[in-house]
Amino acid sequence: MILRTPAPKRARPIEPAPIIESPPVGSDHRQLAIYEDPSSAGPARREPSQQSEHMLCTYQCRQMVKADFLDALSNAEKQVQDYQSKLAELNDNFGKADEERKTFREKLSYVEQELAAAKGREQALHDQLLKEVNDSHERLKKELELSAKLQAKLENEQNLRKKAESTAAAAEDKAKELEAKLGHISKSIEKEKKRFNNELAQLNRDSKFSITKITVDLEKMEFRAKSSEQEVELLRKQQEDLQSKFSECLHQKSELEKRLTSLSFEDDSPKESDILVKHLQEELRNYESEVREARKLKSAHDSIELMKEKLLEEKSRRERVELQLPKLQEYELKINKLEDELSAWKLMIQDIPGVSCCDDVPLRISALQKEVIDNLKKLGEVNAHLKQMQVVLDKTQLDKQKTETEAALAKEKADRLEAEVKRMNLMLSAVSEERNMLKIAIEDFKSKNEQAGGHASSSALQVLKFHSSSFIFLLTLFLLFVIYYLAPFLMITYDFLLVHIQELESSLLKREPYIKELEGDLFAQKDINTRQQDEIKSLHDRLNSEARKVKSLERESDRLRSEIFLLESKLGHGDFSAANTKVLRMVNTLAVGNDAKQTIEALQSELQRTKEKLQALEEYKSQSGNSGKLVDSYMSGKVAQLKEQIATLEKREERYKTVFADRISVFRRACCELFGYKIVMDERQRPNGIPVTRFTLQSIYAMNDDEKLEFEYESGNTNIVENGYTSTSEISQQVDIFVRKMNSIPAFTANLTVESFNRRTLS
Amino acid sequence: MASKTAAKDIITLRGSAAIVSEFFGYAANSILYNRAVYPEESFARVKKYGLPMLLTKDEGVKSFISNLNAQLSEWLEAGKLQRVVLVIMSMNTGEVLERWNFSIETDNEVVEKGVSREKSDKEIMREIQAIMRQIASSITYLPCLDEQCVFDVLAYTDTDVAVPFTWMESSDAKLIANPQMVKLHSFDTKIHKVNTLVSYKNDEEELDDEE
């Protein structure tokens, strides 16, 4: 509250004192007009002659003046009444004005309070605005810094992503190329495999052909060998003959020599003996020479045969080589092609970085796949970073929007303050207008008062004037004070707000291109996000498919669990597989013991009984000795008879066996000759313990021993058993027709005998 | 026996076989007591697995079970034992009333290579204790055996096992038709895992037949 110093009181205008020329009519306080007798007054003033006239005149004048005065009095009284009424009115007006003043004062105080509150609010708003502006400044700075960092990060990550994409693309291209190469290589490998397989098959065929040839040659050679062996044997025989002859000759020679020596010792040999000896010697020599020649011939023959064999072998080899020569050329061409391909592969492998041999290719591919996976992981991480950046950008946008809204709110507040200031101005103008109106009214009142010449109300009017003027003065002072003190402040805050708003707008304008760039980046990111969302959708689809697979796997697992439950129930039931498990049971010594005990007890009881019987027998024996002997002899006779009977029965059994065997053999021979089949009967037991009789039939017209028919006889039913002979096409047809369709084994066997008979006779 | 070191509990094949065969012995005694195959007075109380266990005083049963345990231990060390079944039958009719099935899963690597495993003895004892408690509480759901019963033991082994002198191969696995089955806890020594299951004759069918 501003202390209103009262305006200095205006010095009242020095007005001349009212000249009271006549005493007021009707007033008690009459002032004696000191009439100065002119005579008494002064000697030289008036003339004495004129004193009577003057006295008359003065009386008339006095009367006239009195009348005039009375008139004037009455007028004045009327005026006074009028002025009094006016005073009253003015008092009323003054009261009203006072009330209005009071109301104005109240209003003033209210306005002052409001002004103070508004000031406080303005200060608070100003502080808030300052804080908000500072905060917004700081936020803007931080956001600018963040955006700069984010931009830098964006750029880095974009670069990284580009690099990763490029590397991933390069890796994918490499992988594709490698896959294509691998495909080519695999195809070529498959082709080569097929070729090799075909060649192998051809070689196998050739080898088989050569083997057959060789076998044929072998057979030929064997035949030749046999023939040569025969010849050798003949030659050996000849040789032996010759050797025997030679030995004979030698023996003869030795004998002859002996004779010769004996003869030479005796006397001179006759010429004939010499000649004989000579002849014999010549014959010996001839025989020796013949033997040598025969040996030579034999050796030559052997060598010739060896040479022939060698020739044949060489011929065969030549033929084989000639046959395989074109193949050699083909093989050489193939080898050249394979070598070229190998070199091409080696070059390809050399082109592939990090691969030195074929075994490294899959490793390299796996390494490349790992690289691709890593790059995809990095891409995912980059995308995650990008998303984070997007989130931050969204946050900055939201903050920007918040600051914009706050700036708008500040603007609105400033507008409101402006409106309030305007209102205040309007109020001021209204108050000034009222003041002017009052001034005018006062001036009118003044003028009227002056015109009326009423002095009696002038003082009241003056008082009124003074009060109203003072009120007006105070009002104006107050308003001026308000205007002078508050308006600048308001203007200051308004200016400050305007400046800040302008600063904010300028900063916003500065940031707009940056924001546009960010928006552009955001759009790009949005495109990337749409692509990633598409990828995510595809991944979702894959996820759904995987989820379906998981569900199917869960169903399988449920099924497996149910199977496990069933198996467990079977286990619990005690089922087992005889192939893997056997059930062992401990000999229950307790039961055995009990059984043993029982048997022991039974045996003991029997023992006691037999003992008692024996005792009784012995007593009986002792009592009757002879009768005991007789009993013994009787018993022994009976035993002998029984033994004889057993012996005769055994002999009879053997006789019956031999007779039956003879009969059986006769019967079997008769059946064979009558029906054409040798029948062999076997008693067998099936795994379930049921005895079964098996009959094996072999036709007498069978070409070999494998042509056998087998039948099983069981409780009146005869069934054919399948074997290798019956599974042949001819026999199986007959079995289907005669046995299975017509249910007649005799017809089958008869048909078979006829067919085999026809076959035998025709062959 | 399982060798205990200061910090680790190492289980060998022999130790594990001993644990399992010992468990079977105590389990058999517990079943015979709880199912009243032998009278209560023929059992003596001992402390085992942290529980009061009942062992038979009958010399015949005792020797039977000890011989059985020795053979089971041998088969367990060879890794040839698949299952042990304790069968309770009616003495009069020979009908199988209950089958206590102890199936054994053996770690073949231990049998072949002779390696050892690590497991706390306390943990194994705790698992066995749980099974013993379940055997004791089985009388709540198993049907009453009103008639005199006898027991027998079957061993499911591999086919290449030589049949000992006191054992014989049995073609009859003493199965129960349409049994009710209750699966009990299992214990694992890391070398042998023993799963317990009791199957018993469905008492409700008899009641339905009677009705």
PDB file of N, CA and C in Angstrom, chain B residues 5-74:
ATOM      1  N   THR B   5      36.038 -88.856   0.628  1.00  0.00           N
ATOM      2  CA  THR B   5      37.216 -88.009   0.833  1.00  0.00           C
ATOM      3  C   THR B   5      36.793 -86.812   1.648  1.00  0.00           C
ATOM      4  N   ALA B   6      37.751 -85.971   1.974  1.00  0.00           N
ATOM      5  CA  ALA B   6      37.451 -84.845   2.851  1.00  0.00           C
ATOM      6  C   ALA B   6      36.455 -83.915   2.190  1.00  0.00           C
ATOM      7  N   ALA B   7      36.650 -83.617   0.883  1.00  0.00           N
ATOM      8  CA  ALA B   7      35.804 -82.609   0.258  1.00  0.00           C
ATOM      9  C   ALA B   7      34.784 -83.234  -0.685  1.00  0.00           C
ATOM     10  N   LYS B   8      35.066 -84.355  -1.356  1.00  0.00           N
ATOM     11  CA  LYS B   8      34.179 -84.921  -2.356  1.00  0.00           C
ATOM     12  C   LYS B   8      33.755 -86.329  -1.951  1.00  0.00           C
ATOM     13  N   ASP B   9      32.525 -86.728  -2.403  1.00  0.00           N
ATOM     14  CA  ASP B   9      32.048 -88.095  -2.186  1.00  0.00           C
ATOM     15  C   ASP B   9      32.150 -88.824  -3.517  1.00  0.00           C
ATOM     16  N   ILE B  10      33.143 -89.650  -3.651  1.00  0.00           N
ATOM     17  CA  ILE B  10      33.368 -90.375  -4.902  1.00  0.00           C
ATOM     18  C   ILE B  10      32.655 -91.711  -4.807  1.00  0.00           C
ATOM     19  N   ILE B  11      31.914 -92.025  -5.833  1.00  0.00           N
ATOM     20  CA  ILE B  11      31.159 -93.286  -5.870  1.00  0.00           C
ATOM     21  C   ILE B  11      31.811 -94.165  -6.923  1.00  0.00           C
ATOM     22  N   THR B  12      32.206 -95.375  -6.520  1.00  0.00           N
ATOM     23  CA  THR B  12      32.736 -96.345  -7.471  1.00  0.00           C
ATOM     24  C   THR B  12      31.638 -97.344  -7.813  1.00  0.00           C
ATOM     25  N   LEU B  13      31.915 -98.178  -8.804  1.00  0.00           N
ATOM     26  CA  LEU B  13      30.919 -99.160  -9.244  1.00  0.00           C
ATOM     27  C   LEU B  13      30.611-100.125  -8.116  1.00  0.00           C
ATOM     28  N   ARG B  14      31.646-100.555  -7.435  1.00  0.00           N
ATOM     29  CA  ARG B  14      31.431-101.514  -6.340  1.00  0.00           C
ATOM     30  C   ARG B  14      30.620-100.878  -5.216  1.00  0.00           C
ATOM     31  N   GLY B  15      30.972 -99.642  -4.931  1.00  0.00           N
ATOM     32  CA  GLY B  15      30.241 -98.952  -3.867  1.00  0.00           C
ATOM     33  C   GLY B  15      28.785 -98.771  -4.217  1.00  0.00           C
ATOM     34  N   SER B  16      28.529 -98.374  -5.458  1.00  0.00           N
ATOM     35  CA  SER B  16      27.153 -98.176  -5.893  1.00  0.00           C
ATOM     36  C   SER B  16      26.381 -99.490  -5.849  1.00  0.00           C
ATOM     37  N   ALA B  17      27.037-100.578  -6.290  1.00  0.00           N
ATOM     38  CA  ALA B  17      26.361-101.884  -6.246  1.00  0.00           C
ATOM     39  C   ALA B  17      26.035-102.269  -4.811  1.00  0.00           C
ATOM     40  N   ALA B  18      26.959-101.969  -3.919  1.00  0.00           N
ATOM     41  CA  ALA B  18      26.706-102.294  -2.506  1.00  0.00           C
ATOM     42  C   ALA B  18      25.536-101.481  -1.967  1.00  0.00           C
ATOM     43  N   ILE B  19      25.501-100.195  -2.347  1.00  0.00           N
ATOM     44  CA  ILE B  19      24.405 -99.334  -1.871  1.00  0.00           C
ATOM     45  C   ILE B  19      23.078 -99.881  -2.365  1.00  0.00           C
ATOM     46  N   VAL B  20      23.015-100.235  -3.643  1.00  0.00           N
ATOM     47  CA  VAL B  20      21.736-100.677  -4.234  1.00  0.00           C
ATOM     48  C   VAL B  20      21.313-102.011  -3.636  1.00  0.00           C
ATOM     49  N   SER B  21      22.242-102.937  -3.504  1.00  0.00           N
ATOM     50  CA  SER B  21      21.862-104.243  -2.947  1.00  0.00           C
ATOM     51  C   SER B  21      21.447-104.103  -1.488  1.00  0.00           C
ATOM     52  N   GLU B  22      22.137-103.248  -0.748  1.00  0.00           N
ATOM     53  CA  GLU B  22      21.764-103.013   0.649  1.00  0.00           C
ATOM     54  C   GLU B  22      20.358-102.411   0.715  1.00  0.00           C
ATOM     55  N   PHE B  23      20.118-101.453  -0.197  1.00  0.00           N
ATOM     56  CA  PHE B  23      18.784-100.831  -0.252  1.00  0.00           C
ATOM     57  C   PHE B  23      17.726-101.887  -0.505  1.00  0.00           C
ATOM     58  N   PHE B  24      18.015-102.777  -1.417  1.00  0.00           N
ATOM     59  CA  PHE B  24      17.005-103.791  -1.736  1.00  0.00           C
ATOM     60  C   PHE B  24      16.726-104.683  -0.543  1.00  0.00           C
ATOM     61  N   GLY B  25      17.791-104.998   0.198  1.00  0.00           N
ATOM     62  CA  GLY B  25      17.594-105.826   1.378  1.00  0.00           C
ATOM     63  C   GLY B  25      16.668-105.158   2.384  1.00  0.00           C
ATOM     64  N   TYR B  26      16.952-103.877   2.663  1.00  0.00           N
ATOM     65  CA  TYR B  26      16.122-103.169   3.634  1.00  0.00           C
ATOM     66  C   TYR B  26      14.714-102.963   3.090  1.00  0.00           C
ATOM     67  N   ALA B  27      14.608-102.690   1.808  1.00  0.00           N
ATOM     68  CA  ALA B  27      13.283-102.491   1.208  1.00  0.00           C
ATOM     69  C   ALA B  27      12.457-103.769   1.280  1.00  0.00           C
ATOM     70  N   ALA B  28      13.110-104.898   1.000  1.00  0.00           N
ATOM     71  CA  ALA B  28      12.388-106.176   1.061  1.00  0.00           C
ATOM     72  C   ALA B  28      11.884-106.433   2.482  1.00  0.00           C
ATOM     73  N   ASN B  29      12.764-106.184   3.455  1.00  0.00           N
ATOM     74  CA  ASN B  29      12.348-106.374   4.849  1.00  0.00           C
ATOM     75  C   ASN B  29      11.181-105.463   5.196  1.00  0.00           C
ATOM     76  N   SER B  30      11.261-104.212   4.742  1.00  0.00           N
ATOM     77  CA  SER B  30      10.206-103.253   5.040  1.00  0.00           C
ATOM     78  C   SER B  30       8.884-103.692   4.412  1.00  0.00           C
ATOM     79  N   ILE B  31       8.966-104.203   3.180  1.00  0.00           N
ATOM     80  CA  ILE B  31       7.744-104.644   2.505  1.00  0.00           C
ATOM     81  C   ILE B  31       7.153-105.855   3.227  1.00  0.00           C
ATOM     82  N   LEU B  32       8.010-106.783   3.605  1.00  0.00           N
ATOM     83  CA  LEU B  32       7.509-107.983   4.284  1.00  0.00           C
ATOM     84  C   LEU B  32       6.852-107.628   5.611  1.00  0.00           C
ATOM     85  N   TYR B  33       7.410-106.596   6.278  1.00  0.00           N
ATOM     86  CA  TYR B  33       6.816-106.176   7.556  1.00  0.00           C
ATOM     87  C   TYR B  33       5.499-105.443   7.316  1.00  0.00           C
ATOM     88  N   ASN B  34       5.526-104.464   6.386  1.00  0.00           N
ATOM     89  CA  ASN B  34       4.347-103.630   6.188  1.00  0.00           C
ATOM     90  C   ASN B  34       3.187-104.420   5.581  1.00  0.00           C
ATOM     91  N   ARG B  35       3.480-105.422   4.785  1.00  0.00           N
ATOM     92  CA  ARG B  35       2.403-106.192   4.158  1.00  0.00           C
ATOM     93  C   ARG B  35       2.049-107.425   4.970  1.00  0.00           C
ATOM     94  N   ALA B  36       2.695-107.509   6.133  1.00  0.00           N
ATOM     95  CA  ALA B  36       2.347-108.585   7.094  1.00  0.00           C
ATOM     96  C   ALA B  36       2.510-109.966   6.482  1.00  0.00           C
ATOM     97  N   VAL B  37       3.542-110.114   5.670  1.00  0.00           N
ATOM     98  CA  VAL B  37       3.832-111.442   5.135  1.00  0.00           C
ATOM     99  C   VAL B  37       4.360-112.327   6.254  1.00  0.00           C
ATOM    100  N   TYR B  38       5.133-111.719   7.134  1.00  0.00           N
ATOM    101  CA  TYR B  38       5.608-112.409   8.325  1.00  0.00           C
ATOM    102  C   TYR B  38       5.109-111.643   9.544  1.00  0.00           C
ATOM    103  N   PRO B  39       4.934-112.295  10.671  1.00  0.00           N
ATOM    104  CA  PRO B  39       4.374-111.609  11.840  1.00  0.00           C
ATOM    105  C   PRO B  39       5.328-110.547  12.363  1.00  0.00           C
ATOM    106  N   GLU B  40       4.720-109.562  13.077  1.00  0.00           N
ATOM    107  CA  GLU B  40       5.491-108.411  13.561  1.00  0.00           C
ATOM    108  C   GLU B  40       6.590-108.831  14.525  1.00  0.00           C
ATOM    109  N   GLU B  41       6.284-109.852  15.326  1.00  0.00           N
ATOM    110  CA  GLU B  41       7.265-110.220  16.355  1.00  0.00           C
ATOM    111  C   GLU B  41       8.526-110.830  15.766  1.00  0.00           C
ATOM    112  N   SER B  42       8.469-111.187  14.493  1.00  0.00           N
ATOM    113  CA  SER B  42       9.658-111.774  13.866  1.00  0.00           C
ATOM    114  C   SER B  42      10.584-110.714  13.296  1.00  0.00           C
ATOM    115  N   PHE B  43      10.320-109.439  13.624  1.00  0.00           N
ATOM    116  CA  PHE B  43      11.157-108.352  13.107  1.00  0.00           C
ATOM    117  C   PHE B  43      11.807-107.620  14.255  1.00  0.00           C
ATOM    118  N   ALA B  44      13.032-107.126  14.026  1.00  0.00           N
ATOM    119  CA  ALA B  44      13.766-106.355  15.019  1.00  0.00           C
ATOM    120  C   ALA B  44      14.033-104.971  14.464  1.00  0.00           C
ATOM    121  N   ARG B  45      14.079-104.015  15.380  1.00  0.00           N
ATOM    122  CA  ARG B  45      14.227-102.621  14.956  1.00  0.00           C
ATOM    123  C   ARG B  45      15.702-102.246  14.894  1.00  0.00           C
ATOM    124  N   VAL B  46      16.071-101.597  13.794  1.00  0.00           N
ATOM    125  CA  VAL B  46      17.449-101.079  13.649  1.00  0.00           C
ATOM    126  C   VAL B  46      17.349 -99.675  13.071  1.00  0.00           C
ATOM    127  N   LYS B  47      18.456 -98.950  13.154  1.00  0.00           N
ATOM    128  CA  LYS B  47      18.511 -97.585  12.629  1.00  0.00           C
ATOM    129  C   LYS B  47      19.279 -97.612  11.307  1.00  0.00           C
ATOM    130  N   LYS B  48      18.603 -97.125  10.272  1.00  0.00           N
ATOM    131  CA  LYS B  48      19.276 -97.087   8.962  1.00  0.00           C
ATOM    132  C   LYS B  48      18.634 -95.987   8.148  1.00  0.00           C
ATOM    133  N   TYR B  49      19.443 -95.279   7.346  1.00  0.00           N
ATOM    134  CA  TYR B  49      18.963 -94.180   6.492  1.00  0.00           C
ATOM    135  C   TYR B  49      18.268 -93.095   7.325  1.00  0.00           C
ATOM    136  N   GLY B  50      18.662 -92.975   8.625  1.00  0.00           N
ATOM    137  CA  GLY B  50      18.047 -91.976   9.476  1.00  0.00           C
ATOM    138  C   GLY B  50      16.641 -92.330   9.897  1.00  0.00           C
ATOM    139  N   LEU B  51      16.260 -93.588   9.696  1.00  0.00           N
ATOM    140  CA  LEU B  51      14.905 -94.017  10.038  1.00  0.00           C
ATOM    141  C   LEU B  51      14.983 -95.300  10.847  1.00  0.00           C
ATOM    142  N   PRO B  52      13.963 -95.569  11.633  1.00  0.00           N
ATOM    143  CA  PRO B  52      13.918 -96.875  12.312  1.00  0.00           C
ATOM    144  C   PRO B  52      13.446 -97.939  11.334  1.00  0.00           C
ATOM    145  N   MET B  53      14.311 -98.835  10.943  1.00  0.00           N
ATOM    146  CA  MET B  53      13.990 -99.873   9.972  1.00  0.00           C
ATOM    147  C   MET B  53      13.790-101.196  10.704  1.00  0.00           C
ATOM    148  N   LEU B  54      13.000-102.081  10.073  1.00  0.00           N
ATOM    149  CA  LEU B  54      12.694-103.378  10.695  1.00  0.00           C
ATOM    150  C   LEU B  54      13.335-104.471   9.859  1.00  0.00           C
ATOM    151  N   LEU B  55      14.102-105.332  10.542  1.00  0.00           N
ATOM    152  CA  LEU B  55      14.761-106.453   9.872  1.00  0.00           C
ATOM    153  C   LEU B  55      14.248-107.747  10.478  1.00  0.00           C
ATOM    154  N   THR B  56      14.093-108.749   9.604  1.00  0.00           N
ATOM    155  CA  THR B  56      13.554-110.012  10.066  1.00  0.00           C
ATOM    156  C   THR B  56      14.567-110.755  10.922  1.00  0.00           C
ATOM    157  N   LYS B  57      14.034-111.457  11.889  1.00  0.00           N
ATOM    158  CA  LYS B  57      14.905-112.285  12.737  1.00  0.00           C
ATOM    159  C   LYS B  57      14.902-113.734  12.286  1.00  0.00           C
ATOM    160  N   ASP B  58      13.999-114.070  11.355  1.00  0.00           N
ATOM    161  CA  ASP B  58      13.904-115.434  10.845  1.00  0.00           C
ATOM    162  C   ASP B  58      15.176-115.755  10.073  1.00  0.00           C
ATOM    163  N   GLU B  59      15.849-116.810  10.488  1.00  0.00           N
ATOM    164  CA  GLU B  59      17.136-117.157   9.901  1.00  0.00           C
ATOM    165  C   GLU B  59      16.994-117.539   8.433  1.00  0.00           C
ATOM    166  N   GLY B  60      15.914-118.237   8.121  1.00  0.00           N
ATOM    167  CA  GLY B  60      15.712-118.645   6.731  1.00  0.00           C
ATOM    168  C   GLY B  60      15.572-117.452   5.806  1.00  0.00           C
ATOM    169  N   VAL B  61      14.702-116.525   6.228  1.00  0.00           N
ATOM    170  CA  VAL B  61      14.474-115.328   5.407  1.00  0.00           C
ATOM    171  C   VAL B  61      15.751-114.489   5.357  1.00  0.00           C
ATOM    172  N   LYS B  62      16.421-114.426   6.487  1.00  0.00           N
ATOM    173  CA  LYS B  62      17.650-113.625   6.557  1.00  0.00           C
ATOM    174  C   LYS B  62      18.698-114.170   5.593  1.00  0.00           C
ATOM    175  N   SER B  63      18.883-115.483   5.614  1.00  0.00           N
ATOM    176  CA  SER B  63      19.893-116.073   4.726  1.00  0.00           C
ATOM    177  C   SER B  63      19.464-115.933   3.275  1.00  0.00           C
ATOM    178  N   PHE B  64      18.167-116.089   3.036  1.00  0.00           N
ATOM    179  CA  PHE B  64      17.656-115.929   1.661  1.00  0.00           C
ATOM    180  C   PHE B  64      17.984-114.536   1.143  1.00  0.00           C
ATOM    181  N   ILE B  65      17.671-113.527   1.971  1.00  0.00           N
ATOM    182  CA  ILE B  65      17.879-112.151   1.526  1.00  0.00           C
ATOM    183  C   ILE B  65      19.376-111.847   1.403  1.00  0.00           C
ATOM    184  N   SER B  66      20.193-112.386   2.287  1.00  0.00           N
ATOM    185  CA  SER B  66      21.630-112.100   2.206  1.00  0.00           C
ATOM    186  C   SER B  66      22.222-112.748   0.956  1.00  0.00           C
ATOM    187  N   ASN B  67      21.811-113.990   0.651  1.00  0.00           N
ATOM    188  CA  ASN B  67      22.282-114.633  -0.585  1.00  0.00           C
ATOM    189  C   ASN B  67      21.826-113.846  -1.806  1.00  0.00           C
ATOM    190  N   LEU B  68      20.597-113.394  -1.718  1.00  0.00           N
ATOM    191  CA  LEU B  68      20.042-112.613  -2.826  1.00  0.00           C
ATOM    192  C   LEU B  68      20.853-111.343  -3.029  1.00  0.00           C
ATOM    193  N   ASN B  69      21.140-110.646  -1.934  1.00  0.00           N
ATOM    194  CA  ASN B  69      21.891-109.392  -2.029  1.00  0.00           C
ATOM    195  C   ASN B  69      23.271-109.628  -2.616  1.00  0.00           C
ATOM    196  N   ALA B  70      23.909-110.723  -2.218  1.00  0.00           N
ATOM    197  CA  ALA B  70      25.241-111.018  -2.740  1.00  0.00           C
ATOM    198  C   ALA B  70      25.187-111.211  -4.258  1.00  0.00           C
ATOM    199  N   GLN B  71      24.197-111.944  -4.715  1.00  0.00           N
ATOM    200  CA  GLN B  71      24.087-112.181  -6.151  1.00  0.00           C
ATOM    201  C   GLN B  71      23.735-110.899  -6.897  1.00  0.00           C
ATOM    202  N   LEU B  72      22.842-110.116  -6.311  1.00  0.00           N
ATOM    203  CA  LEU B  72      22.461-108.855  -6.954  1.00  0.00           C
ATOM    204  C   LEU B  72      23.655-107.924  -7.051  1.00  0.00           C
ATOM    205  N   SER B  73      24.466-107.897  -6.007  1.00  0.00           N
ATOM    206  CA  SER B  73      25.648-107.040  -6.014  1.00  0.00           C
ATOM    207  C   SER B  73      26.596-107.468  -7.141  1.00  0.00           C
ATOM    208  N   GLU B  74      26.722-108.779  -7.300  1.00  0.00           N
ATOM    209  CA  GLU B  74      27.605-109.290  -8.362  1.00  0.00           C
ATOM    210  C   GLU B  74      27.083-108.878  -9.738  1.00  0.00           C
TER     211      GLU B  74
END
